[in-house]
Coordinates of C-alpha atoms and ligand atoms in Angstrom, one line a residue:
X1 CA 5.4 18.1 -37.1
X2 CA 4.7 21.7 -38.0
X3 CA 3.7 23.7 -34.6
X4 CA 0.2 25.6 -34.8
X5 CA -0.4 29.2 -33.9
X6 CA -3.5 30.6 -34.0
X7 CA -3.4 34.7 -34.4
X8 CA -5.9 36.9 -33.0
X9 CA -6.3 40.7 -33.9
X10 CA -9.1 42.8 -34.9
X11 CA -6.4 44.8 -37.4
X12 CA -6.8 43.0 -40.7
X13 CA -3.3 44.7 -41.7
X14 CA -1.8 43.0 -38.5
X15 CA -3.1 39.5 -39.4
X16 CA -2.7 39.0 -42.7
X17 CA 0.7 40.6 -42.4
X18 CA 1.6 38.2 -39.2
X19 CA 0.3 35.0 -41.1
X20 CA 2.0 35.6 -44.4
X21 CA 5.4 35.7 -42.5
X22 CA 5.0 33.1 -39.5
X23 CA 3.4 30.9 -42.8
X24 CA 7.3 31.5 -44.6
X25 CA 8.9 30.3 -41.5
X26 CA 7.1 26.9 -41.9
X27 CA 4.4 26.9 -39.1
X28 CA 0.6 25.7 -39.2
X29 CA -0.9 29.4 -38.6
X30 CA -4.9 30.3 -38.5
X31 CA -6.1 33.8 -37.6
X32 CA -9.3 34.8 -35.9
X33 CA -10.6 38.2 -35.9
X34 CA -11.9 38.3 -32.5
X35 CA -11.9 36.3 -29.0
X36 CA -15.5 34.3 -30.0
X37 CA -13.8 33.2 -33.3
X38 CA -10.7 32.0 -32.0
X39 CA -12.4 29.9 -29.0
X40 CA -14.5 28.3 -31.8
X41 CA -11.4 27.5 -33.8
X42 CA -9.9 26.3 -30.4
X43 CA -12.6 23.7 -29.8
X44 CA -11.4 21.9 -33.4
X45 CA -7.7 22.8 -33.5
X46 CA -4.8 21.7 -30.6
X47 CA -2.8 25.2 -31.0
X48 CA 0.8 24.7 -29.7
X49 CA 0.9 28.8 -29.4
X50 CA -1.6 31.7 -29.2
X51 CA -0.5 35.4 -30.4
X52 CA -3.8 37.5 -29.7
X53 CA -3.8 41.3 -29.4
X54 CA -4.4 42.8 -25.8
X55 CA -7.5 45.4 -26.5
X56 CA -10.1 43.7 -28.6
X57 CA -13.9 44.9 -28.7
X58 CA -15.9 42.6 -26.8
X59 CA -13.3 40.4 -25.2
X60 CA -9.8 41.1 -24.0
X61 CA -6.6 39.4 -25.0
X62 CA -6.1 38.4 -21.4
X63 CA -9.9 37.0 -20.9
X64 CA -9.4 35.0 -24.4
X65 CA -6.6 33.7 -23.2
X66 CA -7.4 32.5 -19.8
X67 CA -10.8 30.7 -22.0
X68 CA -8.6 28.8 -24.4
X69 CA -6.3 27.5 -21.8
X70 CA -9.3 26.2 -19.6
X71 CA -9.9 24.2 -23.2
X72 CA -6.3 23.4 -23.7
X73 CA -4.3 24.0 -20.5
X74 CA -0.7 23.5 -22.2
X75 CA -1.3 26.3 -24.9
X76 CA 1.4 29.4 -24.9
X77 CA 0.5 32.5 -25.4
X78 CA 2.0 36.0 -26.5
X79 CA 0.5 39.2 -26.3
X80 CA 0.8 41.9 -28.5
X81 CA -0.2 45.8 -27.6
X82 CA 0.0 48.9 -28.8
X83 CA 2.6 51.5 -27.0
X84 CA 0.7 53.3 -24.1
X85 CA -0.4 50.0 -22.5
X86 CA 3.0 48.4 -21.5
X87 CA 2.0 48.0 -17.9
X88 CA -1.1 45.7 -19.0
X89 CA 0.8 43.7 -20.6
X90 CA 3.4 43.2 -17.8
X91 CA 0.1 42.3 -15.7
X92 CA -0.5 39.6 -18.5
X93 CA 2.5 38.1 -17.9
X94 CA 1.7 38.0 -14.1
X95 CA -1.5 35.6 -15.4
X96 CA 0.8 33.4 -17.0
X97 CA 1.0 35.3 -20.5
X98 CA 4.7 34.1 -22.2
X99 CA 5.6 37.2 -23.2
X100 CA 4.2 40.7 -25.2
X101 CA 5.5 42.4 -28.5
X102 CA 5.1 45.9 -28.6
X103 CA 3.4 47.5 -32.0
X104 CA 5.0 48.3 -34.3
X105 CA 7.1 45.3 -34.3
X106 CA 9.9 44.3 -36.3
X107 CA 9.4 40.8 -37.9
X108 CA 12.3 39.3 -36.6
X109 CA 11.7 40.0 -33.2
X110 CA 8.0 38.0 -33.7
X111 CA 10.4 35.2 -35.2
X112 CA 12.4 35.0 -31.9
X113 CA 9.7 35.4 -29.2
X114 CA 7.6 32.2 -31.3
X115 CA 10.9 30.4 -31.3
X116 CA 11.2 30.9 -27.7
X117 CA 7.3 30.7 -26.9
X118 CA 7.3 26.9 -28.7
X119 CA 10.4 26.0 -26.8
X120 CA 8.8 26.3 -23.5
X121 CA 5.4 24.6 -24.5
X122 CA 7.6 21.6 -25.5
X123 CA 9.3 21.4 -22.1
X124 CA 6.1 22.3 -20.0
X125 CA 4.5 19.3 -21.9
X126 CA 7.5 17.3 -21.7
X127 CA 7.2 18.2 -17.6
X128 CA 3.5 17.4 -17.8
X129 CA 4.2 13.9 -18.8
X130 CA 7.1 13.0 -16.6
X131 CA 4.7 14.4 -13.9
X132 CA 1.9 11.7 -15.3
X133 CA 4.8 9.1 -15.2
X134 CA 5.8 9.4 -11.4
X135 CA 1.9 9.4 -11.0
X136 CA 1.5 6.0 -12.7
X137 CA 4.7 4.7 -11.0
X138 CA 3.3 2.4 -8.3
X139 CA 4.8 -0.4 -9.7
X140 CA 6.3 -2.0 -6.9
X141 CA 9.7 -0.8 -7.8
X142 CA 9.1 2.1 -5.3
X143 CA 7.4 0.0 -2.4
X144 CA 11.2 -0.9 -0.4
X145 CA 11.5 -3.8 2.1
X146 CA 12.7 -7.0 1.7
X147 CA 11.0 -8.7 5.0
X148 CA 9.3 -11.7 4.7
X149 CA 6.4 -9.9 5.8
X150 CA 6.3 -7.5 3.5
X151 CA 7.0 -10.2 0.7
X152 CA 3.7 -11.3 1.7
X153 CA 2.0 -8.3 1.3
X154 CA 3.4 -8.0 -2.2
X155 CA 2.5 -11.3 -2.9
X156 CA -0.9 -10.9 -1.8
X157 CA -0.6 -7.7 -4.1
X158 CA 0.4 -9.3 -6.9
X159 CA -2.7 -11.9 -6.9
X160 CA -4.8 -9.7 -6.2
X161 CA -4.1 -6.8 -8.4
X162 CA -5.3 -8.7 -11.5
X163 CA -9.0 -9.6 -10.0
X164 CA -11.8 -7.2 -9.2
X165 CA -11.7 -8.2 -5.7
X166 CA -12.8 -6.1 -2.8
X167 CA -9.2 -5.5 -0.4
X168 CA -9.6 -4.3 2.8
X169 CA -5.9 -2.8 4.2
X170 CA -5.3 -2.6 7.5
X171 CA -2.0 -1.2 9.7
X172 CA -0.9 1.7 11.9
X173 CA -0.6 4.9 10.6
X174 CA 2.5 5.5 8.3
X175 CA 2.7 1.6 7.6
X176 CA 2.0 2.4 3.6
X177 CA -1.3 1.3 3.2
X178 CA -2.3 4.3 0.1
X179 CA 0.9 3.1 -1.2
X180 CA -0.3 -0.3 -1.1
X181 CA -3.3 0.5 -2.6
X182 CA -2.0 2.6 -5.2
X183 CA 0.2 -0.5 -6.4
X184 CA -3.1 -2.5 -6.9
X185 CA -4.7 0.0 -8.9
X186 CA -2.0 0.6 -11.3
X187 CA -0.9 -2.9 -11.8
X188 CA -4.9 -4.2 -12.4
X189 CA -6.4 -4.0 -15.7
X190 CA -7.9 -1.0 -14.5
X191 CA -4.7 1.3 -14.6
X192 CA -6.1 3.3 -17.2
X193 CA -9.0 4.5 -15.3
X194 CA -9.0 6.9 -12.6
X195 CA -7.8 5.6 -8.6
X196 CA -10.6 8.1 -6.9
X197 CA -9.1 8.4 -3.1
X198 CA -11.9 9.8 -0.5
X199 CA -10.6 10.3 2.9
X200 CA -13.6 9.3 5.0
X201 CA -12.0 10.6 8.0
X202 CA -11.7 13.5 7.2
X203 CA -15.0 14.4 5.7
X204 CA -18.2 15.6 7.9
X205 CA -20.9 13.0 7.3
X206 CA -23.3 14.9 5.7
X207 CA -20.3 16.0 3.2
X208 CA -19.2 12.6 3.1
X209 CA -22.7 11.5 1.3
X210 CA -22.7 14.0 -1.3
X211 CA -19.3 13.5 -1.7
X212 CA -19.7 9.6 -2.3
X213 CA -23.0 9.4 -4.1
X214 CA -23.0 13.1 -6.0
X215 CA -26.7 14.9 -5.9
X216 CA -28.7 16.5 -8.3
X217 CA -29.8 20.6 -8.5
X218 CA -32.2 20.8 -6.0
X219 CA -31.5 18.1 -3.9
X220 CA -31.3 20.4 -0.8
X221 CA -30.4 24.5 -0.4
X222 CA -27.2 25.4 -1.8
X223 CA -27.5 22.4 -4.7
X224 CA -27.6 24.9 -7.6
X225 CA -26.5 22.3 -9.6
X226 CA -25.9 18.8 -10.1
X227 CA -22.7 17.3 -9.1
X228 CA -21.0 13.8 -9.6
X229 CA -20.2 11.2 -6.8
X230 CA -16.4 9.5 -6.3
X231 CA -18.4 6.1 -6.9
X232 CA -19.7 7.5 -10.7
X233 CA -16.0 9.1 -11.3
X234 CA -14.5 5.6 -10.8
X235 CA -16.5 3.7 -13.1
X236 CA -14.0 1.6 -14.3
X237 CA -11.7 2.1 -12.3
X238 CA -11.3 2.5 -8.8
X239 CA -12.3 3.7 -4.8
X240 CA -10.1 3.5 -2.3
X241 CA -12.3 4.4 0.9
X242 CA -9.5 5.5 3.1
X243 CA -10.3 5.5 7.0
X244 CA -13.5 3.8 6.6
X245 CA -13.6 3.2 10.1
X246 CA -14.5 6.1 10.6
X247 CA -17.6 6.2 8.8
X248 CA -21.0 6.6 10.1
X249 CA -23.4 3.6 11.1
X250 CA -25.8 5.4 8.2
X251 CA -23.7 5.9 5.7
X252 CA -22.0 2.0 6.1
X253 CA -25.7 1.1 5.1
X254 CA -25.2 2.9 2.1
X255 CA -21.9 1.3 1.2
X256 CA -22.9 -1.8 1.4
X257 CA -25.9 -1.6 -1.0
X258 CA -23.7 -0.4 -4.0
X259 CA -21.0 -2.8 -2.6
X260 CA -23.9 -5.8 -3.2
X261 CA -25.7 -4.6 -6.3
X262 CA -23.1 -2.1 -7.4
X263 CA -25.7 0.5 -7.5
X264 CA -26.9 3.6 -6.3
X265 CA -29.2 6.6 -6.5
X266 CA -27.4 10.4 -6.3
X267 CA -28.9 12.0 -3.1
X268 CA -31.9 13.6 -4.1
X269 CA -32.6 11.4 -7.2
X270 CA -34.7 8.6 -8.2
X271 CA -32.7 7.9 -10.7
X272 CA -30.3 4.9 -10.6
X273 CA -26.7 4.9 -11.7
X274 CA -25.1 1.3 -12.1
X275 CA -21.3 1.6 -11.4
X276 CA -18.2 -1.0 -12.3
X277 CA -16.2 0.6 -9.6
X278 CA -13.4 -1.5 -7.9
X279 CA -13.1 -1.0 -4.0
X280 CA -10.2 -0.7 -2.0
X281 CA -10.4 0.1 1.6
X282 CA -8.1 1.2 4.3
X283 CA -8.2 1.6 7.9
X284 CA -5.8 1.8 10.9
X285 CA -9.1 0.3 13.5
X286 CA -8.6 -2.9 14.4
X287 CA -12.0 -3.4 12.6
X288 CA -13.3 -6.5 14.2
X289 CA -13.0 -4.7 17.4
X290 CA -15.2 -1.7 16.4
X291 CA -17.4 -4.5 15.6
X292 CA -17.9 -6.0 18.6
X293 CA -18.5 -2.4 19.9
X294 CA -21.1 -2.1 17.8
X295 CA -19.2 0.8 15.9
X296 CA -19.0 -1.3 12.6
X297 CA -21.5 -3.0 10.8
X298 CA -20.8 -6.2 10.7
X299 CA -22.0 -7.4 7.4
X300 CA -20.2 -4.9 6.0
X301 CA -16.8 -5.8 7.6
X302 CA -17.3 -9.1 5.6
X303 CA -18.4 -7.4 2.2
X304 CA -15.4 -5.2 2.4
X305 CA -12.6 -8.3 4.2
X306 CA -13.0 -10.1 1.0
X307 CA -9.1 -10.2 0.9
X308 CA -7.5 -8.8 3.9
X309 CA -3.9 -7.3 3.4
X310 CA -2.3 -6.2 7.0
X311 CA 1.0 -4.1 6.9
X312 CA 2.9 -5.0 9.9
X313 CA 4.1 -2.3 12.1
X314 CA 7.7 -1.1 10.9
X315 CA 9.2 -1.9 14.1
X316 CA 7.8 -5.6 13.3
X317 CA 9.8 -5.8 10.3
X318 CA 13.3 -4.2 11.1
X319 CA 15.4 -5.7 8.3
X320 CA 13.5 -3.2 6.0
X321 CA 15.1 -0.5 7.9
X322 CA 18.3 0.1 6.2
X323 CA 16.3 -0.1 2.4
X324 CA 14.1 2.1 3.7
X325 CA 17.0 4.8 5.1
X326 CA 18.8 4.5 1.9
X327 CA 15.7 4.6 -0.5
X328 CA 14.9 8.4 1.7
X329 CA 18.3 9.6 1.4
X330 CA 18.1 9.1 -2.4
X331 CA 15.2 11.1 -2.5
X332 CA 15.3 14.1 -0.6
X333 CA 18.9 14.2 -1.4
X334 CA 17.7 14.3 -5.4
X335 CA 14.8 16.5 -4.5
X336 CA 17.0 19.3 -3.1
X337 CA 19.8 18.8 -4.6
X338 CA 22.0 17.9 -2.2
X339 CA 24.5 15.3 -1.9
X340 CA 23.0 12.1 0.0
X341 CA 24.1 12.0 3.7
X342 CA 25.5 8.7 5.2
X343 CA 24.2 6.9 8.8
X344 CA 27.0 6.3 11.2
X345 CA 26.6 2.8 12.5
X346 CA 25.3 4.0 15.7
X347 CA 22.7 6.2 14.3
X348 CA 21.7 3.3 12.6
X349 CA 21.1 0.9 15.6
X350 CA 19.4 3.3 17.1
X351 CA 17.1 3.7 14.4
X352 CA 16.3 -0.4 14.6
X353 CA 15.9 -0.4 18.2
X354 CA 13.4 2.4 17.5
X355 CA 9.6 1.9 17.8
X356 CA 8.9 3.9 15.4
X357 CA 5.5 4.9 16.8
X358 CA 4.8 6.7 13.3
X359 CA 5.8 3.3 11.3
X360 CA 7.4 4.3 7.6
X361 CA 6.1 8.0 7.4
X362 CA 8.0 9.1 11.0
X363 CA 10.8 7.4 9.3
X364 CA 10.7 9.5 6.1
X365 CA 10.4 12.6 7.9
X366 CA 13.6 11.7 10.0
X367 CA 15.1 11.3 6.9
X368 CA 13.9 14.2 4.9
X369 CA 15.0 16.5 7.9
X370 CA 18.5 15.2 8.0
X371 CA 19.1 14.7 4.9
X372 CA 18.4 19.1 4.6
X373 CA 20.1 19.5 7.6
X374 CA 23.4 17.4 7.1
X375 CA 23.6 17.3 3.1
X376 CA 26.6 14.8 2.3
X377 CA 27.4 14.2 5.9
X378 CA 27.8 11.4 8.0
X379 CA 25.0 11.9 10.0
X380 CA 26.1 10.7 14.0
X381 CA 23.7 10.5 17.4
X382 CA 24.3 14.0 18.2
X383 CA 22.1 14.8 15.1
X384 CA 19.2 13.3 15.9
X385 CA 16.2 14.7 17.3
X386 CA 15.8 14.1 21.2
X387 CA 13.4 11.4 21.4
X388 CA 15.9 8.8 19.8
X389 CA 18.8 9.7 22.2
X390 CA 16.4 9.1 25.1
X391 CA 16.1 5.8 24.4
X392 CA 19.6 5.2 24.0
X393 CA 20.5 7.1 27.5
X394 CA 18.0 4.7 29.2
X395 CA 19.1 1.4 27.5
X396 CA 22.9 2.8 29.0
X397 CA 21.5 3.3 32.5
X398 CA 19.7 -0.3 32.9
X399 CA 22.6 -1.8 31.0
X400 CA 25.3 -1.6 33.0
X401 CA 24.4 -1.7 36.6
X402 CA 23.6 -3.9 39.1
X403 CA 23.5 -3.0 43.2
X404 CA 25.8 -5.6 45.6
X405 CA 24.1 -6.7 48.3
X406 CA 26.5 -4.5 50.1
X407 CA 25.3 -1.5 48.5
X408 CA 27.3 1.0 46.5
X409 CA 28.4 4.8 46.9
X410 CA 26.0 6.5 44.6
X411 CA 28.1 9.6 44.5
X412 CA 31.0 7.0 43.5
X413 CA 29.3 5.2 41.4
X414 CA 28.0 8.5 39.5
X415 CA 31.1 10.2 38.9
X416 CA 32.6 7.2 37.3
X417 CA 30.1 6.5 34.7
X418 CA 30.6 10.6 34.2
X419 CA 34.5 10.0 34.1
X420 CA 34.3 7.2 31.7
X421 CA 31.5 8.8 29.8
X422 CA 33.9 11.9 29.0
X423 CA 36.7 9.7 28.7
X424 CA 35.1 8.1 25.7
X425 CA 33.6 11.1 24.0
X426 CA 37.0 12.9 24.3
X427 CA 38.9 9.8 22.8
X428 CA 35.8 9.5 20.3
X429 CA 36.5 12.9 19.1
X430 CA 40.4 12.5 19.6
X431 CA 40.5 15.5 22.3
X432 CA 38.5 17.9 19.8
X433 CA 36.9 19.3 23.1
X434 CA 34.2 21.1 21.1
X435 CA 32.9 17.9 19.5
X436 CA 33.3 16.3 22.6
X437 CA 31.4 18.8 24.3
X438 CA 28.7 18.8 21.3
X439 CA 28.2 14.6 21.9
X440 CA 27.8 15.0 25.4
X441 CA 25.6 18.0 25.0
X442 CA 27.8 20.3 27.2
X443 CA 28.5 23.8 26.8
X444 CA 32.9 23.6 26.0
X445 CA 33.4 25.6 29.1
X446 CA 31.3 22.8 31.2
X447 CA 33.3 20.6 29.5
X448 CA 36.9 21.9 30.0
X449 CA 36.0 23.1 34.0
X450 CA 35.4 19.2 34.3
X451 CA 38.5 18.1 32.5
X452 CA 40.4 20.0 34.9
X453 CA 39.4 19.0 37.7
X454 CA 38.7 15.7 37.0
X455 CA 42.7 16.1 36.2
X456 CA 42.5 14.7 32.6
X457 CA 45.0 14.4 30.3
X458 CA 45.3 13.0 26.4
X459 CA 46.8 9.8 26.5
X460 CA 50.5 9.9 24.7
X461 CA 49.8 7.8 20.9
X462 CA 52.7 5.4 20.9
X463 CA 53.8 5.7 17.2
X464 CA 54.1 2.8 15.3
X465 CA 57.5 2.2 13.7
X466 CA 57.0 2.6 10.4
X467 CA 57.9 -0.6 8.4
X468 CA 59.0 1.6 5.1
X469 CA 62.4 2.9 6.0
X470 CA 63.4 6.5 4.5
X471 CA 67.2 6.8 4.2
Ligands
ATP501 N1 7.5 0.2 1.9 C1 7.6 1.5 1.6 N2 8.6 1.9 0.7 C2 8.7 3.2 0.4 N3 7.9 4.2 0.9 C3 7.0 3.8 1.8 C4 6.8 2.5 2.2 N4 5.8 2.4 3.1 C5 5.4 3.7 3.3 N5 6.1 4.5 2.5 C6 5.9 6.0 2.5 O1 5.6 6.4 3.8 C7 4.6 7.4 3.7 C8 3.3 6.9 4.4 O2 2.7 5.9 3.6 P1 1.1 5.9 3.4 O3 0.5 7.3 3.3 O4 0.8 5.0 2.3 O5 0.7 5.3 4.8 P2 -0.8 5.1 5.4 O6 -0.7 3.7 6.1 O7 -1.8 5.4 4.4 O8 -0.8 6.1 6.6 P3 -2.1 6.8 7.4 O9 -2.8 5.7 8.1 O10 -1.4 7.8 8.3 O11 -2.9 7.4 6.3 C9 4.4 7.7 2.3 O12 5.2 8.8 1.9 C10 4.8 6.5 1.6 O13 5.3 6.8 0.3
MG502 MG1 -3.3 6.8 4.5

């Protein structure tokens, strides 16, 4: 398909001369005299590429150009100017101009900057639809586990996802519950549409209303003009009311009146707007709890529990852990371009005994950090953060020791379990005493004062004889 330019200059000479020749090189051109002609052309026409001069009477090159992209975001733009305003144009390309031509110009050069200019639109609207892809990816393909629990919840997912049902999620924080609800959306009938999130948390609830239900000019000071709800921007698709537990005993009255008649009026209307808007709702409450406290409505908590989905806690569903751990490497190794680093067996225990107080997203963020930290590595216990080791130093304490009834020299008993414990990180390391040093978190000088007077010495390796014999 031909690309389309669209020339703007209020020199006839420059425009008809500009057209004839991009014309002979095969491109759809048009030419507008001034910044009101070429928006107007703009509103009928997709241009690939805009060439518009810089000083124009009554608009600007620049101020044209920021217009048209508001009307067609992926348009590419060159800027041509006469001699004395160079530094201009190198502010134009600051605001995202592709490039300027200097007057007079040589033809050719025009030919090479369009060339160039076109190239770039193709790949930024290549980029725009790979972004629109991983957007529409919530197929389950990127949802990892393979517990039976979680099989559950994708079951669940599956049945539900082609139904207009009302979902309620529940689970910890980090469990995956947007991700859970993103996987409805975009495998329902309603993919197409829009998936409006509101974070009802984080919203003040006088915010939270306007935000929900829209209002029209007027409707208090500061309304200047009208403004659409989330519930009217997901007609036909769908809300997901994130934290709804933490919405206000006034504003659950609300909900539940669109959630019954699938109605509402915009604050400060009398107008009613009728809605086919799918609801998904999250919360990490235990909900039936903040209804018994009175904090929850309770009619409402039935509307909404139509089908309940509940994430389990990760550290309820270890046998996802390793998918998980892989699936993050792959990632953030991809993401910043770095080879994936690998878990030592140890570190990887220690991440299923973990409880994971921050479920999936703690996990991710583990990941993220070591996978920057250690690209391509094997990634051992000295590399993680504090709060796992801790665990693993008590688990070694209550493991191994019991008091006789005829008691025990502590001191003894101590310098042992230090003996044996820098007996094993030396022979771990074989006698590297810096690694050694670095396991036990000990500065080497610590380390070697201790070797000495503990009187240590590296074993002798008895060599195997070698069962290939060299003449
Ligand atoms: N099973 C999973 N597979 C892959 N990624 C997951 C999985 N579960 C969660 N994640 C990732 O963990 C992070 C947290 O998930 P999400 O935001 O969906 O959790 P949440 O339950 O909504 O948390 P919060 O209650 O804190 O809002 C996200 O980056 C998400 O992509
Ligand atoms: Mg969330």
């Amino acid at each position: 398909m031909k690309a389309k330019i669209l020339i703007v200059d209020d020199e006839a000479a420059i425009k008809k001369a500009l057209t004839k020749f991009l014309v002979s090189l095969g491109y759809d051109v048009d030419a507008a005299s001034d910044g009101a002609e070429a928006i107007e052309k703009a509103k009928d026409k997709i241009y690939d590429l805009v060439i518009s001069d810089l000083k124009m009477p009554n608009m600007s090159g620049i101020e044209l150009i920021k217009q048209l992209k508001t009307i067609h975001p992926q348009i590419v733009s060159l800027i041509m100017t006469g001699f004395g305003t160079i530094e201009s144009a190198i502010e134009a390309i600051k605001t995202g101009v592709f490039h300027y031509i200097t007057k007079p110009f040589e033809l050719d050069d025009v030919a090479m900057l369009v060339e160039k200019a076109l190239k770039f639109s193709h790949l930024e609207s290549q980029n725009e639809m790979l972004k629109r892809q991983v957007k529409m990816q919530y197929h389950f393909d990127n949802i990892v586990g393979c517990s039976e629990k979680l099989k559950e919840v994708f079951h669940i997912v599956q049945k539900v996802a082609e139904t207009d049902s009302t979902v309620m999620i529940t689970g910890e924080s980090g469990t995956g519950k947007e991700l859970i609800a993103r996987a409805i959306h975009y495998n329902s009938k309603r993919s197409k549409q829009a998936l409006v999130p509101v974070n009802c948390g984080a919203i003040p609830e006088n915010l939270l209303e306007t935000e929900l239900f829209g209002y029209v000019k007027g409707a208090f000071t500061g309304a200047i003009k009208s403004k659409v709800g989330k519930f009217e921007l997901a007609h036909g698709g769908t809300i997901f009311l994130d934290e709804i537990g933490d919405m206000s005993l006034k504003l659950q009255v609300k909900i539940l009146r669109v959630l019954q008649e699938r109605r509402f009026e915009p604050v400060g209307s009398t107008t009613t707007i009728d809605i086919d808007t799918r609801v998904i709702a999250a919360t990490h409450y235990d909900l039936e709890e903040l209804v018994q406290q009175g904090r929850f409505r309770e009619d409402l908590y039935y509307r909404l529990n139509v089908i309940p989905i509940v994430i389990p806690p990760l550290r309820e569903r270890v046998s996802d852990i390793p998918l998980l751990v892989n699936h993050f490497c792959t990632i953030y190794a991809k993401n910043n371009q770095v080879a994936k680093p690998e878990l030592s067996a140890e570190v990887m225990n220690i991440f299923m005994n973990y409880k994971w107080p921050g479920n999936v997203r703690e996990l991710e963020n583990t990941i993220e950090r070591l996978t920057v930290l250690k690209p391509g590595k094997e990634i051992v216990t000295a590399d993680l953060p504090e709060k796992f080791t801790k665990l693993t130093n008590a688990y070694f304490f209550k493991a191994g020791v019991t008091i006789p009834d005829s008691g025990i020299s502590l001191k003894n008993v101590v310098e042992d379990f230090e003996n044996s414990l820098i007996e094993k990180a030396l022979s771990k390391t074989n006698w590297n005493k810096n690694k050694a040093a670095h396991l036990l978190r000990l500065n080497r000088t610590t380390l070697v004062e201790k070797i000495k007077k503990k009187n240590m010495t590296k074993p002798i390796k008895i060599l195997q004889p070698s069962s290939k014999i060299i003449n």
